[in-house]
Structures are given as C-alpha cells and as structure tokens.
C-alpha positions as CSV (number, residue, x, y, z in Angstrom):
1,M,16.9,-26.5,13.0
2,S,17.4,-25.6,9.4
3,N,20.1,-23.2,8.2
4,A,18.2,-22.6,5.0
5,I,17.5,-19.0,4.2
6,E,13.8,-18.4,3.5
7,E,13.4,-16.9,0.0
8,P,10.6,-14.4,-0.7
9,T,7.7,-15.9,-2.6
10,R,7.5,-14.6,-6.1
11,C,4.3,-12.9,-7.3
12,P,2.0,-15.5,-8.8
13,R,1.4,-13.1,-11.7
14,A,3.7,-10.4,-13.0
15,E,1.1,-7.7,-13.3
16,R,-0.8,-8.3,-10.0
17,D,0.1,-10.1,-6.8
18,G,-3.0,-12.1,-6.0
19,E,-2.2,-12.8,-2.4
20,L,-1.4,-9.2,-1.3
21,G,-3.1,-7.3,-4.1
22,C,0.1,-5.5,-5.0
23,V,0.0,-3.8,-8.4
24,P,3.6,-3.2,-9.3
25,A,3.1,-0.3,-11.8
26,L,0.8,1.5,-9.4
27,I,3.2,1.0,-6.5
28,I,6.0,2.6,-8.4
29,E,3.8,5.5,-9.5
30,L,2.4,6.1,-6.0
31,L,5.8,5.9,-4.2
32,S,7.0,8.5,-6.6
33,D,4.2,10.9,-5.6
34,E,5.0,12.9,-2.5
35,D,1.4,13.3,-1.4
36,A,0.6,9.6,-1.9
37,R,3.7,8.6,0.1
38,A,2.7,10.9,2.9
39,V,-0.9,9.5,2.9
40,Y,0.5,5.9,3.1
41,L,2.8,6.8,6.0
42,S,0.0,8.6,7.8
43,V,-2.2,5.5,8.1
44,E,-0.1,3.4,10.4
45,E,-3.1,3.5,12.7
46,P,-6.8,3.5,11.5
47,T,-7.5,6.9,10.1
48,T,-10.3,8.6,8.2
49,V,-9.9,10.6,5.0
50,P,-10.9,13.9,6.6
51,E,-8.3,13.2,9.3
52,I,-5.6,12.5,6.7
53,A,-6.6,15.7,4.7
54,E,-6.3,17.8,7.9
55,A,-3.1,16.3,9.1
56,L,-1.4,16.6,5.7
57,E,-3.0,19.9,4.8
58,L,-4.4,18.4,1.6
59,P,-7.8,19.2,0.0
60,Q,-10.3,16.5,0.9
61,S,-10.7,15.6,-2.8
62,T,-7.0,15.0,-3.2
63,A,-6.9,12.9,0.0
64,Y,-9.8,10.8,-1.2
65,R,-8.1,10.3,-4.6
66,K,-4.8,9.3,-3.0
67,V,-6.5,6.9,-0.6
68,E,-8.4,5.2,-3.4
69,N,-5.2,4.9,-5.5
70,L,-3.3,3.4,-2.6
71,R,-6.1,1.0,-1.9
72,E,-6.2,-0.1,-5.5
73,A,-2.4,-0.7,-5.4
74,G,-2.8,-2.9,-2.3
75,L,-0.8,-0.6,-0.1
76,I,-3.7,0.3,2.3
77,R,-7.0,-1.3,3.2
78,Q,-10.4,-0.1,4.3
79,L,-11.3,-1.4,7.8
80,N,-15.0,-0.6,7.7
81,E,-17.7,0.6,5.4
82,R,-19.1,4.1,5.9
83,S,-22.2,3.7,8.0
84,Q,-25.6,5.3,7.2
85,G,-25.3,7.0,10.6
86,G,-22.3,8.9,9.3
87,L,-19.4,6.9,10.8
88,P,-16.7,7.5,8.2
89,A,-14.6,4.6,6.8
90,H,-11.2,4.1,8.4
91,Y,-8.0,3.1,6.5
92,V,-4.8,1.5,7.6
93,Q,-1.6,0.2,5.9
94,A,-2.1,-3.2,4.3
95,I,1.6,-3.8,4.0
96,E,4.2,-3.3,6.7
97,H,6.9,-2.2,4.3
98,V,7.6,-1.9,0.6
99,T,11.1,-2.0,-0.9
100,V,11.8,-1.1,-4.5
101,T,15.1,-2.2,-6.0
102,Y,15.9,-0.4,-9.3
103,D,18.5,-2.9,-10.5
104,E,17.8,-5.1,-13.5
105,P,15.2,-6.4,-13.3
106,L,13.2,-4.0,-11.2
107,R,12.0,-5.7,-8.1
108,I,9.3,-4.8,-5.6
109,E,9.1,-6.5,-2.2
110,C,6.0,-6.2,0.0
111,A,5.9,-7.5,3.5
112,H,2.5,-8.5,5.1
113,H,2.2,-10.3,8.4
114,G,5.9,-11.3,8.3
115,K,5.6,-12.8,4.9
116,T,7.6,-11.2,2.0
117,L,6.3,-11.4,-1.5
118,Y,8.1,-9.8,-4.5
119,C,7.2,-8.8,-8.0
120,E,9.3,-8.2,-11.0
121,P,7.1,-6.3,-13.4
C-alpha cells in the first residue's frame, strides 16, 4: 500500500480543460452569479428548464440562458435531446463539486467521478 498522496491532475490546457470541459473564466463568472449558482445547485437530479424556472421563480428565458451558460462552462450536462413528441431535455450536474481558491495563482478544482482536475487560468 502506497503512502503517496494523489495529486490532482492539471488542466491539459490553461483556457479549457479537455477532459471535463471546464472553462475557468466562465466558471468564475457563473459562480459569481446568484441565479446561475442556484440553477447549478438545483440540478443534482435530472431536471428540465421549466422545472428549474418554476422552482427558482425565474423567467423561463433566464433559466434557459443560465442552463446554456452552465453547460458551456462544463458544470452541467444535458441527459437527453428534446424529442419531437415534446419530451423536454433534462439537465444534471456534470461535476460533483467545484472549488475556487483565490490565492496566487487563482486555482479552480473540479471533481468528476472521484477524479479531481484543476485549472490555473
């Protein structure tokens, strides 16, 4: 049994983490936005945008915009495509947790399936 401490894996690229899809600048921006943070926290279980809008008392247009921004940042993922029969797309957190350390240098840690990756933008 090894006593070595497993170090987080560094982002392969400073601007975008290829494995998780984390975009550091977007993560910082979104975590600073109260509505976006609330949307991220609300999708622990598969949820539709109308359900998010209703639960958070947000206009649907705002909920759709926040969901799309969180998806682009790699914080949530879409589970299914919207079907022609009207079944809405469901979204869920793509990352179990995100930690931002504001020391020099700024550091963002994202955990996904027990693996921690970090970025220093």
